[in-house]
Coordinates of C-alpha atoms in Angstrom, one line a residue:
Chain A
M295 CA -19.1 21.0 32.4
L296 CA -16.1 19.6 30.7
K297 CA -17.0 16.1 31.6
K298 CA -20.4 16.4 30.1
G299 CA -19.1 18.0 26.9
D300 CA -16.6 15.2 26.5
L301 CA -19.3 12.6 26.8
V302 CA -21.5 14.3 24.4
L303 CA -18.8 14.7 21.9
T304 CA -17.7 11.1 22.2
A305 CA -21.3 9.9 21.8
V306 CA -21.8 11.9 18.7
L307 CA -18.5 10.7 17.2
L308 CA -19.3 7.1 18.0
A309 CA -22.7 7.4 16.5
V310 CA -21.3 8.9 13.3
A311 CA -18.6 6.2 13.1
L312 CA -21.0 3.3 13.7
G313 CA -23.4 4.8 11.2
A314 CA -20.7 5.2 8.6
S315 CA -19.4 1.7 9.2
A316 CA -22.9 0.2 8.9
A317 CA -23.7 2.2 5.8
I318 CA -20.5 1.0 4.1
G319 CA -21.3 -2.5 5.2
V320 CA -24.8 -2.3 3.8
Y321 CA -23.5 -0.7 0.6
R322 CA -20.9 -3.5 0.2
N323 CA -23.5 -6.2 0.7
I324 CA -25.8 -4.6 -1.9
S325 CA -23.0 -4.1 -4.4
S326 CA -21.7 -7.6 -4.1
G327 CA -25.3 -8.9 -4.2
L328 CA -25.9 -6.9 -7.4
G329 CA -22.9 -8.2 -9.3
K330 CA -23.1 -12.0 -9.0
T331 CA -22.7 -12.8 -12.7
A332 CA -21.9 -16.3 -13.8
V333 CA -20.2 -16.8 -17.1
I334 CA -20.3 -20.0 -19.1
K335 CA -17.5 -20.4 -21.6
H336 CA -16.3 -22.7 -24.2
G337 CA -12.6 -22.2 -24.9
S338 CA -12.3 -18.4 -24.9
Q339 CA -15.8 -17.9 -26.2
V340 CA -18.6 -16.8 -23.9
I341 CA -21.7 -19.1 -24.3
K342 CA -23.9 -17.3 -21.8
R343 CA -23.7 -14.6 -19.1
V344 CA -26.3 -14.8 -16.4
D345 CA -27.0 -12.7 -13.3
L346 CA -27.6 -15.3 -10.6
N347 CA -29.6 -12.9 -8.5
K348 CA -32.2 -12.5 -11.3
V349 CA -33.0 -16.1 -11.9
E350 CA -36.7 -16.5 -11.2
S351 CA -37.1 -20.1 -12.0
P352 CA -34.5 -22.9 -12.5
Q353 CA -33.1 -23.1 -16.0
R354 CA -31.4 -25.9 -17.9
L355 CA -28.8 -25.0 -20.5
E356 CA -27.6 -27.6 -22.9
I357 CA -24.1 -27.5 -24.3
S358 CA -23.4 -29.6 -27.3
K359 CA -19.7 -29.4 -28.0
E360 CA -17.4 -32.4 -28.1
Y361 CA -19.4 -33.8 -25.3
K362 CA -23.0 -33.0 -24.2
Q363 CA -23.4 -31.2 -21.0
V364 CA -26.3 -29.7 -19.0
V365 CA -25.8 -26.6 -16.8
L366 CA -28.4 -26.0 -14.1
I367 CA -29.0 -22.3 -13.2
E368 CA -30.9 -21.4 -10.1
E369 CA -31.3 -18.3 -8.0
G370 CA -27.9 -17.5 -6.5
R371 CA -26.2 -20.7 -7.7
I372 CA -25.1 -22.6 -10.8
R373 CA -23.6 -26.0 -11.6
F374 CA -22.8 -28.6 -14.3
E375 CA -25.7 -31.0 -13.7
E376 CA -24.8 -33.6 -16.3
S377 CA -21.9 -34.3 -18.6
E378 CA -21.0 -37.0 -21.1
C379 CA -17.3 -36.3 -20.6
P380 CA -15.0 -39.1 -19.4
D381 CA -13.9 -37.8 -16.0
K382 CA -17.1 -35.9 -14.8
I383 CA -14.9 -33.6 -12.7
C384 CA -17.2 -30.7 -13.8
V385 CA -20.2 -32.4 -12.3
K386 CA -18.5 -33.5 -9.1
T387 CA -17.5 -29.9 -8.5
G388 CA -21.1 -29.2 -7.6
W389 CA -22.8 -25.9 -6.9
L390 CA -21.0 -22.6 -7.4
S391 CA -22.4 -19.7 -5.5
Q392 CA -19.6 -17.4 -4.5
M393 CA -17.5 -14.9 -6.4
G394 CA -14.3 -16.4 -7.9
Q395 CA -15.6 -20.0 -7.8
T396 CA -15.1 -22.0 -11.0
A397 CA -16.1 -25.4 -12.4
V398 CA -14.1 -26.7 -15.3
C399 CA -14.5 -29.5 -17.8
A400 CA -11.1 -29.9 -19.4
P401 CA -12.2 -32.6 -21.9
N402 CA -15.0 -30.4 -23.3
R403 CA -13.0 -27.1 -22.8
T404 CA -16.0 -25.6 -21.0
M405 CA -16.1 -23.7 -17.7
I406 CA -18.4 -21.8 -15.4
V407 CA -17.0 -18.8 -13.5
I408 CA -18.7 -16.5 -11.0
E409 CA -17.1 -13.2 -11.7
G410 CA -15.3 -11.3 -9.0
E411 CA -12.5 -11.7 -6.6
P412 CA -12.7 -14.7 -4.3
E413 CA -13.3 -13.8 -0.7
E414 CA -11.6 -16.5 1.2
I415 CA -8.7 -17.8 -0.8
D416 CA -7.0 -16.9 -4.1
G417 CA -6.9 -20.3 -5.6
V418 CA -6.7 -24.0 -5.1
T419 CA -4.0 -26.4 -6.2
Y420 CA -5.0 -29.9 -7.2
Chain B
M129 CA -10.9 14.0 37.3
T130 CA -11.3 16.1 34.2
K131 CA -8.0 14.8 32.9
K132 CA -9.2 11.2 33.3
V133 CA -12.4 11.9 31.4
T134 CA -10.6 13.6 28.6
L135 CA -8.3 10.6 28.3
R136 CA -11.2 8.3 28.1
S137 CA -12.8 10.4 25.4
G138 CA -9.6 10.4 23.5
L139 CA -9.5 6.6 23.7
L140 CA -13.1 6.4 22.5
L141 CA -12.3 8.8 19.7
L142 CA -9.5 6.5 18.7
V143 CA -11.9 3.6 18.6
C144 CA -14.2 5.5 16.4
I145 CA -11.5 6.4 14.0
I146 CA -10.4 2.8 13.8
A147 CA -14.0 1.7 13.2
V148 CA -14.4 4.1 10.3
A149 CA -11.0 3.2 8.9
G150 CA -11.7 -0.5 9.2
A151 CA -15.0 -0.2 7.4
G152 CA -13.3 1.9 4.7
C153 CA -10.6 -0.7 4.2
R154 CA -13.1 -3.5 3.8
A155 CA -15.0 -1.6 1.2
G156 CA -11.8 -0.6 -0.6
G157 CA -10.6 -4.2 -0.8
S158 CA -13.0 -5.3 -3.4
N159 CA -12.3 -2.3 -5.5
T160 CA -8.7 -3.0 -6.4
N161 CA -8.6 -3.6 -10.1
A162 CA -7.9 -7.1 -11.1
Y163 CA -7.8 -8.3 -14.7
E164 CA -9.0 -11.9 -14.8
T165 CA -9.1 -14.3 -17.7
H166 CA -9.9 -18.0 -18.1
D167 CA -8.6 -20.0 -21.0
F168 CA -7.9 -23.5 -22.1
A169 CA -4.4 -24.8 -23.0
M170 CA -2.2 -27.8 -22.2
G171 CA -5.4 -29.9 -21.7
T172 CA -6.5 -27.8 -18.7
S173 CA -8.0 -24.5 -17.6
I174 CA -5.8 -21.5 -17.1
T175 CA -6.8 -18.7 -14.8
Q176 CA -4.8 -15.5 -14.7
R177 CA -5.4 -12.6 -12.3
I178 CA -3.3 -9.6 -12.9
Y179 CA -3.1 -6.3 -11.1
G180 CA -1.9 -3.2 -12.8
G181 CA 0.6 -2.9 -15.7
N182 CA -0.4 -3.9 -19.1
A183 CA -2.6 -6.7 -17.9
Q184 CA -4.6 -7.5 -20.9
Q185 CA -1.7 -7.7 -23.3
A186 CA 0.3 -9.7 -20.8
A187 CA -2.5 -12.2 -20.4
R188 CA -2.8 -12.7 -24.1
E189 CA 0.9 -13.1 -24.5
V190 CA 0.9 -15.7 -21.7
I191 CA -1.7 -17.9 -23.4
D192 CA 0.1 -17.7 -26.7
E193 CA 3.3 -18.7 -25.0
I194 CA 1.7 -21.6 -23.1
K195 CA 0.2 -22.9 -26.4
R196 CA 3.6 -22.6 -28.0
I197 CA 5.3 -24.6 -25.2
E198 CA 2.6 -27.2 -25.4
D199 CA 3.2 -27.6 -29.2
E200 CA 6.9 -28.0 -28.6
M201 CA 6.8 -30.3 -25.7
T202 CA 3.7 -32.6 -26.0
I203 CA 4.0 -36.2 -27.2
N204 CA 0.2 -36.4 -27.7
K205 CA 0.2 -34.8 -31.1
P206 CA 2.8 -34.7 -33.9
G207 CA 5.3 -32.0 -34.5
G208 CA 7.4 -30.2 -31.9
E209 CA 10.8 -30.6 -30.5
I210 CA 10.3 -33.5 -28.1
N211 CA 8.9 -35.7 -30.9
K212 CA 11.9 -34.9 -33.0
L213 CA 14.1 -36.3 -30.2
N214 CA 11.9 -39.4 -29.7
N215 CA 11.6 -40.2 -33.4
S216 CA 15.4 -40.4 -33.5
A217 CA 15.7 -42.6 -30.4
G218 CA 18.6 -45.1 -30.9
K219 CA 19.5 -43.5 -34.2
A220 CA 20.8 -40.0 -34.0
E221 CA 21.7 -37.0 -32.0
I222 CA 19.3 -34.2 -32.5
E223 CA 19.7 -30.4 -32.5
L224 CA 17.3 -28.8 -30.1
S225 CA 16.4 -25.3 -29.0
E226 CA 18.1 -23.9 -25.9
E227 CA 14.7 -24.0 -24.2
T228 CA 14.1 -27.7 -24.8
I229 CA 17.6 -28.5 -23.7
Y230 CA 17.0 -26.5 -20.5
V231 CA 13.7 -28.4 -19.8
L232 CA 15.4 -31.8 -20.6
E233 CA 18.3 -31.0 -18.3
K234 CA 15.9 -30.1 -15.5
A235 CA 13.9 -33.3 -16.1
K236 CA 17.1 -35.5 -16.1
H237 CA 18.3 -33.7 -13.0
F238 CA 15.1 -34.5 -11.0
S239 CA 15.1 -38.0 -12.4
S240 CA 18.5 -38.5 -11.0
L241 CA 17.8 -36.7 -7.7
S242 CA 14.8 -38.9 -7.0
G243 CA 16.6 -42.0 -7.9
G244 CA 14.3 -42.6 -10.8
A245 CA 11.0 -42.1 -8.9
F246 CA 10.4 -39.3 -11.5
D247 CA 11.8 -40.5 -14.8
V248 CA 11.6 -38.4 -17.9
T249 CA 11.8 -41.5 -20.1
I250 CA 8.5 -42.9 -18.8
G251 CA 6.9 -42.2 -22.3
P252 CA 6.5 -45.9 -23.3
L253 CA 4.5 -46.7 -20.2
V254 CA 2.4 -43.5 -20.4
K255 CA 1.5 -44.4 -24.0
A256 CA 0.7 -48.0 -23.1
W257 CA -1.7 -46.9 -20.3
D258 CA -3.0 -43.9 -22.2
I259 CA -4.8 -42.8 -19.0
L260 CA -5.1 -39.2 -20.2
G261 CA -6.0 -40.2 -23.7
D262 CA -9.0 -41.6 -25.5
N263 CA -8.4 -45.3 -25.1
P264 CA -7.1 -46.0 -21.6
R265 CA -6.4 -49.6 -20.8
V266 CA -4.5 -51.9 -18.4
P267 CA -1.5 -53.3 -20.2
G268 CA -0.6 -56.9 -19.5
D269 CA 2.3 -57.9 -17.3
E270 CA 4.5 -59.1 -20.1
E271 CA 3.9 -55.9 -22.1
L272 CA 4.7 -53.8 -19.0
E273 CA 7.9 -55.8 -18.3
S274 CA 9.2 -55.2 -21.8
L275 CA 8.3 -51.5 -21.7
L276 CA 9.9 -51.1 -18.3
R277 CA 13.2 -52.0 -19.8
L278 CA 13.0 -48.9 -22.0
V279 CA 12.6 -46.6 -19.0
D280 CA 15.9 -45.2 -17.9
Y281 CA 16.7 -41.5 -17.7
R282 CA 20.4 -42.2 -17.9
D283 CA 19.9 -43.0 -21.5
I284 CA 19.2 -39.4 -22.3
D285 CA 22.4 -37.8 -23.4
I286 CA 22.4 -34.0 -23.4
N287 CA 25.1 -31.8 -24.8
R288 CA 24.4 -28.3 -23.7
E289 CA 27.3 -26.6 -25.5
A290 CA 26.4 -28.3 -28.8
G291 CA 22.7 -27.8 -28.2
T292 CA 22.0 -31.5 -28.9
A293 CA 20.4 -34.5 -27.2
S294 CA 19.8 -38.1 -28.0
L295 CA 18.1 -41.2 -26.6
K296 CA 20.2 -44.3 -26.5
R297 CA 17.8 -47.0 -27.6
P298 CA 15.0 -47.4 -30.2
G299 CA 11.6 -47.2 -28.7
Q300 CA 12.6 -44.9 -25.8
I301 CA 10.3 -41.9 -25.3
A302 CA 11.1 -38.8 -23.4
D303 CA 7.8 -37.4 -21.9
L304 CA 7.8 -33.9 -20.5
G305 CA 4.3 -34.2 -19.2
G306 CA 5.5 -34.1 -15.6
I307 CA 7.4 -30.9 -16.1
A308 CA 6.2 -28.8 -19.1
K309 CA 3.3 -27.2 -17.2
G310 CA 5.8 -26.2 -14.5
Y311 CA 8.0 -24.6 -17.1
A312 CA 5.0 -22.8 -18.6
G313 CA 4.4 -21.4 -15.1
D314 CA 7.9 -19.9 -14.9
R315 CA 7.6 -18.5 -18.4
T316 CA 4.3 -16.9 -17.4
V317 CA 6.0 -15.0 -14.5
E318 CA 8.7 -13.9 -16.8
I319 CA 6.1 -12.4 -19.2
Y320 CA 4.4 -10.6 -16.3
K321 CA 7.7 -9.1 -15.2
K322 CA 8.5 -8.0 -18.7
H323 CA 5.3 -6.0 -18.7
G324 CA 6.1 -4.3 -15.4
I325 CA 3.5 -6.3 -13.5
K326 CA 4.3 -6.7 -9.8
S327 CA 1.3 -8.5 -8.6
A328 CA -0.3 -11.5 -10.4
F329 CA -1.5 -15.0 -10.0
V330 CA -1.8 -17.8 -12.4
N331 CA -3.4 -21.2 -12.0
L332 CA -2.5 -23.7 -14.7
G333 CA -4.8 -26.5 -14.0
G334 CA -3.8 -26.7 -10.4
N335 CA -0.2 -25.5 -10.8
V336 CA -0.2 -22.1 -9.1
V337 CA 2.4 -19.4 -9.4
A338 CA 2.1 -16.2 -7.5
L339 CA 4.1 -13.1 -8.4
G340 CA 4.8 -10.7 -5.6
R341 CA 2.1 -10.0 -3.0
K342 CA -1.5 -8.9 -3.5
P343 CA -1.9 -5.2 -4.1
D344 CA -3.0 -4.6 -0.5
G345 CA 0.3 -6.0 0.7
S346 CA -1.2 -9.3 1.9
L347 CA 0.0 -12.7 1.0
W348 CA -1.7 -15.0 -1.6
K349 CA -3.9 -17.6 0.1
I350 CA -3.6 -20.9 -1.7
G351 CA -5.9 -23.8 -0.7
I352 CA -4.7 -27.4 -1.1
Q353 CA -7.5 -29.4 -2.3
D354 CA -9.1 -32.2 -0.3
P355 CA -8.0 -35.2 -2.3
R356 CA -11.1 -37.2 -1.3
S357 CA -13.7 -34.5 -2.0
S358 CA -15.1 -32.6 -5.0
T359 CA -13.2 -29.7 -6.5
G360 CA -13.0 -26.6 -4.4
D361 CA -12.9 -28.0 -0.8
Y362 CA -9.5 -27.7 0.7
V363 CA -7.7 -29.3 3.6
C364 CA -5.4 -26.4 4.4
V365 CA -4.4 -23.0 3.2
I366 CA -0.9 -21.8 2.8
E367 CA 0.1 -18.1 2.4
I368 CA 2.8 -17.3 -0.1
E369 CA 4.5 -14.6 -2.1
D370 CA 6.8 -15.1 -5.1
K371 CA 6.4 -18.8 -5.1
A372 CA 5.2 -21.7 -7.2
V373 CA 2.8 -24.3 -5.7
V374 CA 2.2 -27.6 -7.5
T375 CA 0.2 -30.5 -6.3
S376 CA 0.2 -34.1 -7.6
G377 CA -2.7 -36.3 -6.7
D378 CA -4.4 -39.6 -7.6
Y379 CA -7.8 -38.1 -7.8
Q380 CA -8.0 -35.7 -10.7
R381 CA -7.0 -37.8 -13.6
F382 CA -7.8 -41.5 -13.6
F383 CA -9.9 -44.2 -15.3
E384 CA -11.9 -47.0 -13.9
K385 CA -11.8 -50.6 -15.2
D386 CA -13.6 -53.6 -13.6
G387 CA -14.3 -51.5 -10.5
K388 CA -10.7 -50.6 -10.0
R389 CA -9.3 -47.1 -10.3
Y390 CA -6.1 -46.4 -12.1
H391 CA -4.7 -42.9 -11.7
H392 CA -2.2 -41.2 -14.0
I393 CA 1.0 -41.1 -12.1
I394 CA 2.9 -44.2 -13.2
D395 CA 5.7 -45.6 -11.0
P396 CA 8.7 -46.0 -13.3
K397 CA 9.9 -49.0 -11.3
T398 CA 6.7 -51.1 -11.3
G399 CA 4.9 -49.8 -14.5
Y400 CA 1.7 -49.4 -12.5
P401 CA 0.1 -46.3 -11.0
A402 CA 2.1 -45.3 -8.0
N403 CA 0.9 -46.8 -4.7
S404 CA 3.2 -45.2 -2.1
G405 CA 0.6 -44.4 0.5
L406 CA 0.5 -40.7 -0.5
I407 CA -2.6 -39.4 -2.2
S408 CA -1.6 -35.8 -2.5
T409 CA 1.8 -34.1 -2.6
T410 CA 2.3 -30.3 -2.8
I411 CA 5.6 -28.7 -3.4
V412 CA 6.3 -25.0 -2.8
S413 CA 9.4 -23.6 -4.4
D414 CA 10.8 -20.6 -6.3
L415 CA 10.6 -22.2 -9.7
S416 CA 7.4 -23.9 -10.9
I417 CA 9.4 -26.3 -13.0
D418 CA 11.1 -27.7 -9.9
A419 CA 7.9 -27.9 -8.0
D420 CA 6.2 -29.8 -10.9
A421 CA 8.9 -32.5 -11.1
L422 CA 9.3 -32.8 -7.3
S423 CA 5.5 -33.2 -6.7
T424 CA 5.5 -36.2 -9.1
A425 CA 8.7 -37.6 -7.7
T426 CA 7.6 -37.5 -4.0
F427 CA 4.2 -38.8 -4.9
V428 CA 6.0 -42.0 -6.2
M429 CA 8.5 -42.0 -3.4
G430 CA 6.1 -42.0 -0.4
L431 CA 6.1 -40.1 2.8
E432 CA 9.4 -40.9 4.5
K433 CA 11.6 -40.8 1.4
G434 CA 9.7 -37.9 0.0
L435 CA 10.1 -35.8 3.1
E436 CA 13.8 -36.7 3.3
L437 CA 14.3 -35.5 -0.3
I438 CA 12.5 -32.2 0.2
E439 CA 14.2 -31.5 3.5
S440 CA 17.6 -32.0 1.7
L441 CA 16.8 -29.2 -0.7
E442 CA 17.3 -25.5 -0.1
G443 CA 14.2 -23.3 -0.5
V444 CA 11.8 -26.1 -1.2
D445 CA 8.9 -27.1 1.0
A446 CA 6.1 -29.7 0.9
V447 CA 2.7 -30.7 2.2
F448 CA 1.9 -34.4 1.9
I449 CA -1.4 -36.1 2.5
T450 CA -1.4 -39.9 3.2
D451 CA -4.2 -42.4 2.4
D452 CA -5.1 -42.6 6.1
K453 CA -5.9 -38.8 5.9
K454 CA -2.9 -37.5 7.7
V455 CA -1.3 -34.2 6.7
Y456 CA 2.4 -33.6 7.0
A457 CA 4.3 -30.4 6.3
T458 CA 8.0 -29.4 6.3
E459 CA 9.2 -26.9 8.9
N460 CA 9.1 -23.6 6.9
I461 CA 5.7 -24.2 5.5
K462 CA 4.2 -25.0 8.9
K463 CA 4.6 -21.3 9.7
V464 CA 2.3 -20.2 6.9
L465 CA -0.1 -23.1 7.0
T466 CA -3.6 -23.0 8.3
F467 CA -5.2 -26.4 8.7
S468 CA -8.9 -26.7 8.1
G469 CA -9.4 -30.4 7.3
E470 CA -10.5 -31.7 10.7
N471 CA -14.2 -31.5 9.7
R472 CA -13.5 -33.8 6.8
G473 CA -11.6 -36.4 8.8
Y474 CA -8.1 -35.2 8.2
E475 CA -5.5 -35.0 10.9
Y476 CA -2.6 -32.5 10.9
V477 CA 0.5 -34.2 12.2
E478 CA 2.7 -31.3 13.4
E479 CA 5.2 -33.4 15.3
R480 CA 6.5 -36.5 13.6

C-alpha cells in the first residue's frame, strides 16, 4: 500500500515539475523571441528601431551622415552591408542576430544594437 | 522494504524540486534589471550596463566625464591641458591640474618600467603617421630618424608638489592616447561607486572595466577577440570581478598603402608599427589606466619580455596571442580562462 502510494505521489510530483519546467522554458523562448529589437543609432540619437521578428521582406536603410552607409535588415538579423568609412570595421562585423550583439562604426558614429542582455558573454575586448 | 521505497521517493522528490527551481532560476536570470546605454566619445563606442542604484544619472555623468577627459587629454584637437604642455615644449614649465599630473606620472612610470617600449613622448611619430587621422601616410626614413630623436620619456619633468610639468626640447609632444582611455575607465568606476552602484560594466571601445559581480553573484564573462576574424568572435573567455581588461591589437586600427598594412601601435625605438610577433595583448589589472599602458607596452615588447614584465608585477595578468596563433596566459588568469579558439586555428599553450 505504502509503496504504491509513494510511487503515485512521486509520479504526480515529477509530472508537475516537468510540466512547470517545460512551461517556463516555452514562456522564456516566446518572450525572448518577442523582444528582438534592433536599434540603429547615430551618436546618442535613435535613427530607427525595428523588431527583427516582424521583418517580412529584406529592407535596406541608407544612412547619410559623415559617411554613407547601408544597413540590411532581414527576418531575425541585421548588419551594416556597405560603408564608405575608412576602416569598414562595421561591415566586417557581419550579421547580428542575438541579444546584446553590436556593430559599431566609430568614424561615422553609428551603431546597431540588438537590445537585451547577452546570453553567452558580457563583452568583448579588442 | 517500505523504508527503501520512501527513501527513493524522497530522492525523486528532491530531483523534482531541483528541476522546478532550476527552471525558475533560468527564467529569472533575464529579468534582472539592467540599464544599458551606448554612446560615442573618445573616437569610439561606449557601452555601459548598470544594475541598480541611480543608473540613468550615473550613466549620463560618465559620458560627460569621458568627454571632459577627452577634451583635456587629446592632441587631435586644440585646447586642453596636454596641448598646453606640448605648446610650451622646450620653453616653459606649465601649471597643470592634479588630474593631468597624475596621468602624466602614470605614463612616465610605465614608459620607464617598459624601458621605453611604451613612451608617452611618442607624439611626433604618431602625428607623422596620422594612422588614426584623416591623412595617414608612411613617413620617409630620414623624417622618421629625426622624429625618433624627439621621443624620450625622460625629457618630461614632473613636479607633483608644485603641480607643474615641462618637456625639455622644442618639438617634443606628449601623447596620452595610450593611457587616457584607461584613465577614463577608472573614473567611470568611481562615478558608479559614488552613486551607490555595486554591479556595472563599461566597455570603452574594447577597454572593459567590471565593477563587482553580476547581480546573480556570477562573474563577468569577457571574451578576448579573435585578432584575425571579424568583430565579435573570441578566442577565449575570462571571468572577472572588480577588474579592468584592456586589449591592444594590430587589427582594429590600421591603414593600407601599396598592399601593406600599417597598424596604429608605433614602436618608439624604430618609428614603425611594432612588429614583435604579438598580434594581441590583453592585460587584466585593478586599474584600467595600468592595463591600458601595459597592453601597449607588452605589444611592443613581444612575448618573452612582455611576459617577464607582467610576471614581475603584483596583481597584473596577461593573455598574449602570437602571429603563429598561439595563446599564452599568466598563471592567475589561467584559472579563470576558457579557451575556445581551436576551431579557428588557435592553440592554447598552457605549459611554456
